[in-house]
Amino acid sequence: MPGLVQAHELTLRQDYFGDSAAWKGLVDLLQDTFSIDVAIQDRFGGPDPTSMPFGYFDGDGRCVANFSAFSMPLIVNGRVIKAAGYQSGAVRPEWRGRGLYRDLMQRAFARTATEGYELDILLTDKPALYERYGFRSLPQHVFVARMPTLQKSGSTARQLSLEAPDDLRLVRALLQNRQPVSAQFAVVRQMEMFLLNACFNSAIRLTALSDNAVIAWTFDGETLWLLDIAGTTIPPLATILSALDVEPDRIEICFSPDRLDCDVSLQPYEGYTVLMARGKAADEIAGPLMLSPMAEF
Ligand SMILES: CC(C)(COP(=O)(O)OP(=O)(O)OC[C@H]1O[C@@H](n2cnc3c(N)ncnc32)[C@H](O)[C@@H]1OP(=O)(O)O)[C@@H](O)C(=O)NCCC(=O)NCCS
């Protein structure tokens, strides 16, 4: 849209995270729009290196609009899929309604199409915005587990803190070398969102089991929510529960539980956002699923 850009002296920038002032511009845009501080990531080595941000900047260097794609390999029904996620979509209020977002979406979608991504996924509270680009909602379910028989715990459980360098190192190593938490539907590798989500919600506990797996979970005294497992192998639910040493009345698993060796019933997940997908691999997504809250983006 050369006319619009020239008229308002906006500059289009792509792949600009190497410029710390421009990265700060996006941090400010997301803070002002969503009240989240993504600069926390600077503590963990910065934003996802696979990010493909597209942004418009004004003459003062303010980021007024942005839409980013990033690489998010997924496993779907046992097959690793080259998937792209889309995030950080925002336009400053005074710039809305002029087609800036449409322009940035089209640029990002064209880029990932050129790079051969076979699946596009996003989370949104405005599904209508993306339906016109072929995205379809994927219903999500929480898996309510039948209480497993507890075993005498053979593994040592240790509470981790991302503030402690050794703990952070362990979490990062396990995220790097993880077995996907599900073979049906899960991220294959995604480090930055796991760490950011752990920081955003102080109720999330990270517990290491024998340094082979980190369990992300919350517990309100009655319900245990199992959010994710970053491990070289995925332990059965009975092993996890025995090691966590809690006695919940109810267990809700927030990802497809096919590797947990447990019986589950389904409950529709009523989230604030809708998971949407499109692309030639979208038809392969079948059956009840949930994207782990630790992979939310
Ligand atoms: C949603 C938002 C990014 C739209 O930005 P914008 O620059 O005003 O959008 P555009 O002018 O480029 O409009 C793009 C299209 O989206 C549509 N649209 C805009 N806001 C919409 C909304 N809230 N719901 C549904 N569709 C919307 C427009 O009608 C337009 O449709 P068209 O291409 O068929 O003409 C902006 O309002 C915003 O930042 N909102 C707050 C943050 C947010 O919700 N981000 C999206 C997170 S998924």
Short mmCIF file of C-alpha atoms and ligand atoms in Angstrom, two decimals:
data_model
loop_
_atom_site.label_atom_id
_atom_site.label_comp_id
_atom_site.label_asym_id
_atom_site.label_seq_id
_atom_site.Cartn_x
_atom_site.Cartn_y
_atom_site.Cartn_z
CA MET A 1 0.00 0.00 0.00
CA PRO A 2 2.51 2.65 -1.09
CA GLY A 3 -0.10 5.45 -1.08
CA LEU A 4 -1.10 4.95 2.53
CA VAL A 5 2.46 4.48 3.73
CA GLN A 6 3.79 7.57 1.98
CA ALA A 7 0.87 9.70 3.07
CA HIS A 8 1.48 8.91 6.72
CA GLU A 9 5.22 8.47 6.52
CA LEU A 10 5.14 4.99 7.87
CA THR A 11 8.02 2.65 7.24
CA LEU A 12 7.48 -1.06 6.70
CA ARG A 13 10.06 -3.19 8.47
CA GLN A 14 10.53 -6.94 8.29
CA ASP A 15 12.75 -9.22 10.37
CA TYR A 16 13.65 -6.25 12.57
CA PHE A 17 14.33 -7.99 15.91
CA GLY A 18 18.09 -7.51 15.45
CA ASP A 19 17.49 -3.76 15.97
CA SER A 20 16.97 -3.33 19.71
CA ALA A 21 15.10 -0.01 19.33
CA ALA A 22 12.63 -1.60 16.90
CA TRP A 23 12.19 -4.64 19.20
CA LYS A 24 11.46 -2.17 22.02
CA GLY A 25 8.86 -0.56 19.70
CA LEU A 26 7.04 -3.89 19.45
CA VAL A 27 7.36 -4.46 23.22
CA ASP A 28 5.63 -1.09 23.76
CA LEU A 29 2.90 -1.85 21.20
CA LEU A 30 2.09 -5.19 22.90
CA GLN A 31 2.24 -3.59 26.36
CA ASP A 32 -0.16 -0.83 25.31
CA THR A 33 -2.50 -3.20 23.43
CA PHE A 34 -2.57 -6.35 25.59
CA SER A 35 -0.92 -5.21 28.87
CA ILE A 36 1.74 -7.90 28.55
CA ASP A 37 5.47 -7.42 28.86
CA VAL A 38 7.21 -9.60 26.28
CA ALA A 39 10.54 -7.97 27.19
CA ILE A 40 10.72 -10.61 29.95
CA GLN A 41 12.11 -12.79 27.17
CA ASP A 42 15.30 -10.74 27.16
CA ARG A 43 16.21 -12.63 30.38
CA PHE A 44 16.04 -15.90 28.49
CA GLY A 45 17.99 -14.94 25.41
CA GLY A 46 15.45 -12.82 23.54
CA PRO A 47 12.52 -13.52 21.24
CA ASP A 48 12.06 -16.65 19.16
CA PRO A 49 14.86 -16.64 16.54
CA THR A 50 12.43 -18.07 13.97
CA SER A 51 10.17 -14.99 14.26
CA MET A 52 9.25 -13.24 11.03
CA PRO A 53 7.84 -9.91 12.23
CA PHE A 54 6.20 -7.41 9.87
CA GLY A 55 5.68 -3.95 11.33
CA TYR A 56 4.87 -0.37 10.45
CA PHE A 57 6.88 2.31 12.26
CA ASP A 58 6.15 6.04 12.37
CA GLY A 59 8.66 8.88 12.00
CA ASP A 60 9.41 8.79 15.75
CA GLY A 61 10.30 5.10 15.58
CA ARG A 62 7.08 3.98 17.28
CA CYS A 63 5.75 0.65 16.12
CA VAL A 64 2.13 1.42 15.17
CA ALA A 65 1.17 -1.97 13.70
CA ASN A 66 2.61 -5.48 13.75
CA PHE A 67 1.88 -9.06 12.74
CA SER A 68 4.45 -11.85 13.20
CA ALA A 69 4.80 -15.37 11.88
CA PHE A 70 7.07 -17.93 13.52
CA SER A 71 8.06 -21.52 12.97
CA MET A 72 6.17 -23.93 15.21
CA PRO A 73 6.75 -27.54 14.12
CA LEU A 74 3.87 -29.73 15.25
CA ILE A 75 3.30 -33.44 15.49
CA VAL A 76 -0.13 -34.37 14.14
CA ASN A 77 -1.24 -38.01 14.20
CA GLY A 78 2.36 -39.15 14.38
CA ARG A 79 3.66 -36.96 11.54
CA VAL A 80 5.91 -33.95 12.03
CA ILE A 81 4.40 -30.99 10.19
CA LYS A 82 6.07 -27.77 9.11
CA ALA A 83 3.65 -25.35 10.77
CA ALA A 84 3.70 -21.59 11.17
CA GLY A 85 2.13 -19.77 14.11
CA TYR A 86 0.95 -16.16 13.95
CA GLN A 87 1.13 -13.79 16.89
CA SER A 88 1.70 -10.24 18.10
CA GLY A 89 -1.06 -8.85 15.90
CA ALA A 90 -1.93 -5.30 16.92
CA VAL A 91 -2.55 -1.84 15.49
CA ARG A 92 -2.48 1.32 17.60
CA PRO A 93 -6.03 2.72 18.01
CA GLU A 94 -5.37 5.90 16.01
CA TRP A 95 -4.20 3.78 13.07
CA ARG A 96 -7.05 1.27 12.98
CA GLY A 97 -9.57 0.87 10.16
CA ARG A 98 -7.13 1.86 7.41
CA GLY A 99 -6.10 -1.57 6.19
CA LEU A 100 -2.73 -1.76 7.96
CA TYR A 101 -3.50 -5.11 9.58
CA ARG A 102 -4.83 -6.57 6.31
CA ASP A 103 -1.61 -5.49 4.63
CA LEU A 104 0.61 -7.07 7.30
CA MET A 105 -1.40 -10.32 7.40
CA GLN A 106 -1.12 -10.67 3.63
CA ARG A 107 2.63 -10.10 3.76
CA ALA A 108 3.13 -12.67 6.52
CA PHE A 109 0.91 -15.28 4.83
CA ALA A 110 2.73 -14.77 1.52
CA ARG A 111 6.08 -15.24 3.25
CA THR A 112 5.17 -18.52 4.97
CA ALA A 113 3.53 -19.82 1.76
CA THR A 114 6.77 -19.10 -0.12
CA GLU A 115 8.74 -20.94 2.58
CA GLY A 116 6.62 -24.07 2.21
CA TYR A 117 4.73 -24.16 5.51
CA GLU A 118 1.95 -26.74 5.24
CA LEU A 119 -0.12 -25.61 8.22
CA ASP A 120 -0.94 -22.17 9.64
CA ILE A 121 -2.25 -21.87 13.18
CA LEU A 122 -3.29 -19.02 15.45
CA LEU A 123 -5.24 -18.25 18.61
CA THR A 124 -7.71 -15.39 18.57
CA ASP A 125 -10.73 -13.86 20.25
CA LYS A 126 -11.77 -12.49 16.82
CA PRO A 127 -12.21 -15.59 14.61
CA ALA A 128 -14.20 -13.64 11.98
CA LEU A 129 -11.06 -11.67 11.17
CA TYR A 130 -9.27 -14.81 9.97
CA GLU A 131 -12.13 -16.85 8.48
CA ARG A 132 -11.95 -14.79 5.29
CA TYR A 133 -8.37 -16.07 4.89
CA GLY A 134 -9.50 -19.70 5.13
CA PHE A 135 -8.82 -20.32 8.83
CA ARG A 136 -11.24 -22.70 10.58
CA SER A 137 -11.81 -23.14 14.32
CA LEU A 138 -10.53 -26.31 15.96
CA PRO A 139 -12.65 -27.22 18.99
CA GLN A 140 -10.46 -27.98 22.00
CA HIS A 141 -11.15 -30.38 24.86
CA VAL A 142 -9.80 -30.81 28.37
CA PHE A 143 -9.14 -34.44 29.27
CA VAL A 144 -10.48 -35.37 32.70
CA ALA A 145 -8.42 -38.30 33.95
CA ARG A 146 -9.63 -41.23 35.98
CA MET A 147 -7.61 -41.24 39.18
CA PRO A 148 -4.64 -43.58 38.65
CA THR A 149 -3.45 -46.02 41.29
CA LEU A 150 -0.60 -44.32 43.04
CA GLN A 151 2.75 -46.02 43.24
CA LYS A 152 5.52 -45.60 45.71
CA SER A 153 7.44 -42.83 44.04
CA GLY A 154 10.75 -43.99 42.61
CA SER A 155 11.70 -40.60 41.20
CA THR A 156 12.82 -37.51 43.01
CA ALA A 157 10.65 -34.50 42.42
CA ARG A 158 12.20 -31.06 42.72
CA GLN A 159 10.49 -27.69 42.44
CA LEU A 160 12.26 -25.47 39.91
CA SER A 161 12.61 -21.71 39.64
CA LEU A 162 13.39 -19.97 36.37
CA GLU A 163 15.29 -17.42 38.48
CA ALA A 164 17.87 -20.10 39.34
CA PRO A 165 20.43 -20.45 36.52
CA ASP A 166 20.84 -24.23 36.95
CA ASP A 167 17.08 -24.78 36.90
CA LEU A 168 16.70 -22.59 33.82
CA ARG A 169 19.46 -24.55 32.13
CA LEU A 170 17.66 -27.83 32.87
CA VAL A 171 14.33 -26.55 31.56
CA ARG A 172 15.94 -25.23 28.40
CA ALA A 173 17.83 -28.49 27.80
CA LEU A 174 14.65 -30.53 28.23
CA LEU A 175 12.67 -28.20 25.94
CA GLN A 176 15.41 -28.60 23.35
CA ASN A 177 15.49 -32.40 23.57
CA ARG A 178 11.90 -33.15 24.43
CA GLN A 179 9.76 -35.94 23.16
CA PRO A 180 6.53 -34.22 22.04
CA VAL A 181 4.06 -34.51 24.91
CA SER A 182 1.55 -36.18 22.54
CA ALA A 183 1.88 -38.02 19.24
CA GLN A 184 -1.60 -36.84 18.26
CA PHE A 185 -1.24 -33.09 18.57
CA ALA A 186 1.63 -31.21 20.19
CA VAL A 187 4.47 -28.83 19.49
CA VAL A 188 7.70 -30.56 18.58
CA ARG A 189 9.93 -27.71 19.73
CA GLN A 190 8.98 -24.36 21.21
CA MET A 191 11.14 -22.85 23.90
CA GLU A 192 10.27 -19.15 24.11
CA MET A 193 6.51 -19.43 24.66
CA PHE A 194 6.94 -22.11 27.36
CA LEU A 195 9.29 -19.85 29.33
CA LEU A 196 7.17 -16.73 28.76
CA ASN A 197 3.94 -18.49 29.77
CA ALA A 198 5.65 -19.82 32.91
CA CYS A 199 6.59 -16.23 33.80
CA PHE A 200 3.19 -14.75 33.00
CA ASN A 201 1.31 -17.01 35.43
CA SER A 202 2.83 -17.25 38.89
CA ALA A 203 0.48 -20.14 39.78
CA ILE A 204 2.32 -22.42 37.35
CA ARG A 205 4.65 -24.82 39.08
CA LEU A 206 7.57 -26.43 37.31
CA THR A 207 8.64 -29.70 38.91
CA ALA A 208 11.55 -31.83 37.71
CA LEU A 209 11.24 -35.61 37.89
CA SER A 210 14.71 -37.17 38.15
CA ASP A 211 16.01 -34.44 35.82
CA ASN A 212 14.43 -36.32 32.87
CA ALA A 213 11.19 -34.40 32.69
CA VAL A 214 9.75 -31.10 33.83
CA ILE A 215 6.07 -31.13 34.72
CA ALA A 216 4.17 -27.83 34.33
CA TRP A 217 1.09 -27.87 36.54
CA THR A 218 -1.22 -25.92 38.81
CA PHE A 219 -3.25 -27.09 41.81
CA ASP A 220 -5.97 -25.22 43.69
CA GLY A 221 -6.26 -27.75 46.53
CA GLU A 222 -8.93 -29.75 44.67
CA THR A 223 -8.19 -29.84 40.95
CA LEU A 224 -4.79 -30.56 39.47
CA TRP A 225 -4.27 -29.12 35.99
CA LEU A 226 -1.52 -30.86 34.09
CA LEU A 227 -0.36 -28.23 31.59
CA ASP A 228 2.63 -29.76 29.83
CA ILE A 229 5.59 -32.09 30.17
CA ALA A 230 8.99 -31.26 28.74
CA GLY A 231 10.84 -34.54 28.93
CA THR A 232 13.14 -36.86 27.04
CA THR A 233 10.40 -39.43 27.66
CA ILE A 234 6.85 -38.84 28.89
CA PRO A 235 6.16 -40.56 32.22
CA PRO A 236 2.77 -42.20 32.88
CA LEU A 237 0.21 -40.19 34.81
CA ALA A 238 0.51 -42.53 37.82
CA THR A 239 4.26 -41.84 38.05
CA ILE A 240 3.72 -38.09 37.77
CA LEU A 241 1.01 -37.99 40.39
CA SER A 242 2.99 -40.13 42.83
CA ALA A 243 6.04 -37.90 42.44
CA LEU A 244 4.12 -34.61 42.80
CA ASP A 245 2.85 -35.83 46.15
CA VAL A 246 -0.57 -34.17 46.04
CA GLU A 247 -4.02 -35.71 46.45
CA PRO A 248 -6.34 -33.96 44.02
CA ASP A 249 -10.08 -34.69 43.76
CA ARG A 250 -9.91 -34.13 40.02
CA ILE A 251 -7.22 -34.16 37.33
CA GLU A 252 -7.58 -32.16 34.13
CA ILE A 253 -5.02 -32.76 31.41
CA CYS A 254 -4.59 -29.76 29.12
CA PHE A 255 -3.02 -31.57 26.14
CA SER A 256 -3.77 -34.73 24.19
CA PRO A 257 -2.96 -37.46 26.76
CA ASP A 258 -2.08 -40.41 24.49
CA ARG A 259 1.38 -40.84 26.05
CA LEU A 260 0.19 -40.76 29.68
CA ASP A 261 -1.21 -44.28 29.93
CA CYS A 262 -4.46 -43.21 31.58
CA ASP A 263 -8.24 -43.29 31.08
CA VAL A 264 -9.90 -39.96 30.27
CA SER A 265 -13.27 -38.42 29.57
CA LEU A 266 -13.73 -35.29 27.47
CA GLN A 267 -14.91 -31.89 28.46
CA PRO A 268 -15.24 -29.06 25.90
CA TYR A 269 -12.71 -26.34 26.61
CA GLU A 270 -14.28 -22.89 26.84
CA GLY A 271 -11.26 -20.66 26.44
CA TYR A 272 -11.09 -16.93 25.91
CA THR A 273 -9.47 -17.58 22.54
CA VAL A 274 -10.22 -19.96 19.67
CA LEU A 275 -7.57 -22.17 18.05
CA MET A 276 -7.71 -21.82 14.26
CA ALA A 277 -5.91 -23.62 11.43
CA ARG A 278 -5.68 -23.65 7.66
CA GLY A 279 -3.43 -25.19 5.02
CA LYS A 280 -2.99 -28.49 3.29
CA ALA A 281 -2.17 -30.37 6.51
CA ALA A 282 -5.23 -29.01 8.35
CA ASP A 283 -7.38 -31.98 7.30
CA GLU A 284 -4.99 -34.33 9.11
CA ILE A 285 -5.98 -32.82 12.45
CA ALA A 286 -8.65 -35.14 13.78
CA GLY A 287 -10.08 -36.20 17.09
CA PRO A 288 -10.20 -34.37 20.39
CA LEU A 289 -7.19 -32.21 21.05
CA MET A 290 -5.83 -29.36 23.08
CA LEU A 291 -2.82 -27.15 22.51
CA SER A 292 -0.89 -27.11 25.78
CA PRO A 293 -1.34 -23.78 27.60
CA MET A 294 2.48 -23.67 27.81
CA ALA A 295 2.59 -23.47 24.00
CA GLU A 296 -0.04 -20.72 23.82
CA PHE A 297 1.13 -17.77 21.80
C1 LIG B 1 -7.91 -6.21 15.22
C2 LIG B 1 -6.97 -5.11 14.75
C3 LIG B 1 -5.55 -5.69 14.65
C4 LIG B 1 -7.42 -4.67 13.35
O1 LIG B 1 -6.49 -3.71 12.83
P1 LIG B 1 -6.89 -2.70 11.67
O2 LIG B 1 -5.65 -2.12 11.09
O3 LIG B 1 -7.92 -1.76 12.15
O4 LIG B 1 -7.54 -3.70 10.60
P2 LIG B 1 -7.73 -3.39 9.06
O5 LIG B 1 -8.18 -1.99 8.86
O6 LIG B 1 -6.51 -3.79 8.31
O7 LIG B 1 -8.88 -4.39 8.71
C5 LIG B 1 -8.61 -5.69 8.28
C6 LIG B 1 -9.89 -6.47 8.18
O8 LIG B 1 -10.26 -6.88 9.52
C7 LIG B 1 -11.59 -6.51 9.77
N1 LIG B 1 -11.67 -6.23 11.20
C8 LIG B 1 -11.12 -5.19 11.87
N2 LIG B 1 -11.36 -5.29 13.18
C9 LIG B 1 -12.08 -6.43 13.35
C10 LIG B 1 -12.67 -7.06 14.48
N3 LIG B 1 -12.55 -6.56 15.71
N4 LIG B 1 -13.35 -8.22 14.28
C11 LIG B 1 -13.49 -8.74 13.03
N5 LIG B 1 -12.95 -8.18 11.93
C12 LIG B 1 -12.28 -7.03 12.08
C13 LIG B 1 -11.83 -5.32 8.88
O9 LIG B 1 -13.20 -5.17 8.60
C14 LIG B 1 -11.05 -5.68 7.64
O10 LIG B 1 -11.79 -6.56 6.83
P3 LIG B 1 -11.61 -6.59 5.23
O11 LIG B 1 -10.19 -6.95 4.96
O12 LIG B 1 -12.57 -7.61 4.76
O13 LIG B 1 -11.93 -5.19 4.77
C15 LIG B 1 -6.95 -3.87 15.70
O14 LIG B 1 -8.28 -3.45 15.89
C16 LIG B 1 -6.34 -4.16 17.06
O15 LIG B 1 -5.14 -4.00 17.26
N6 LIG B 1 -7.16 -4.59 18.04
C17 LIG B 1 -6.70 -4.90 19.38
C18 LIG B 1 -5.75 -6.09 19.38
C19 LIG B 1 -6.31 -7.32 18.71
O16 LIG B 1 -7.46 -7.69 18.89
N7 LIG B 1 -5.46 -7.97 17.88
C20 LIG B 1 -5.83 -9.17 17.13
C21 LIG B 1 -5.48 -10.31 18.02
S1 LIG B 1 -5.96 -11.84 17.28
#
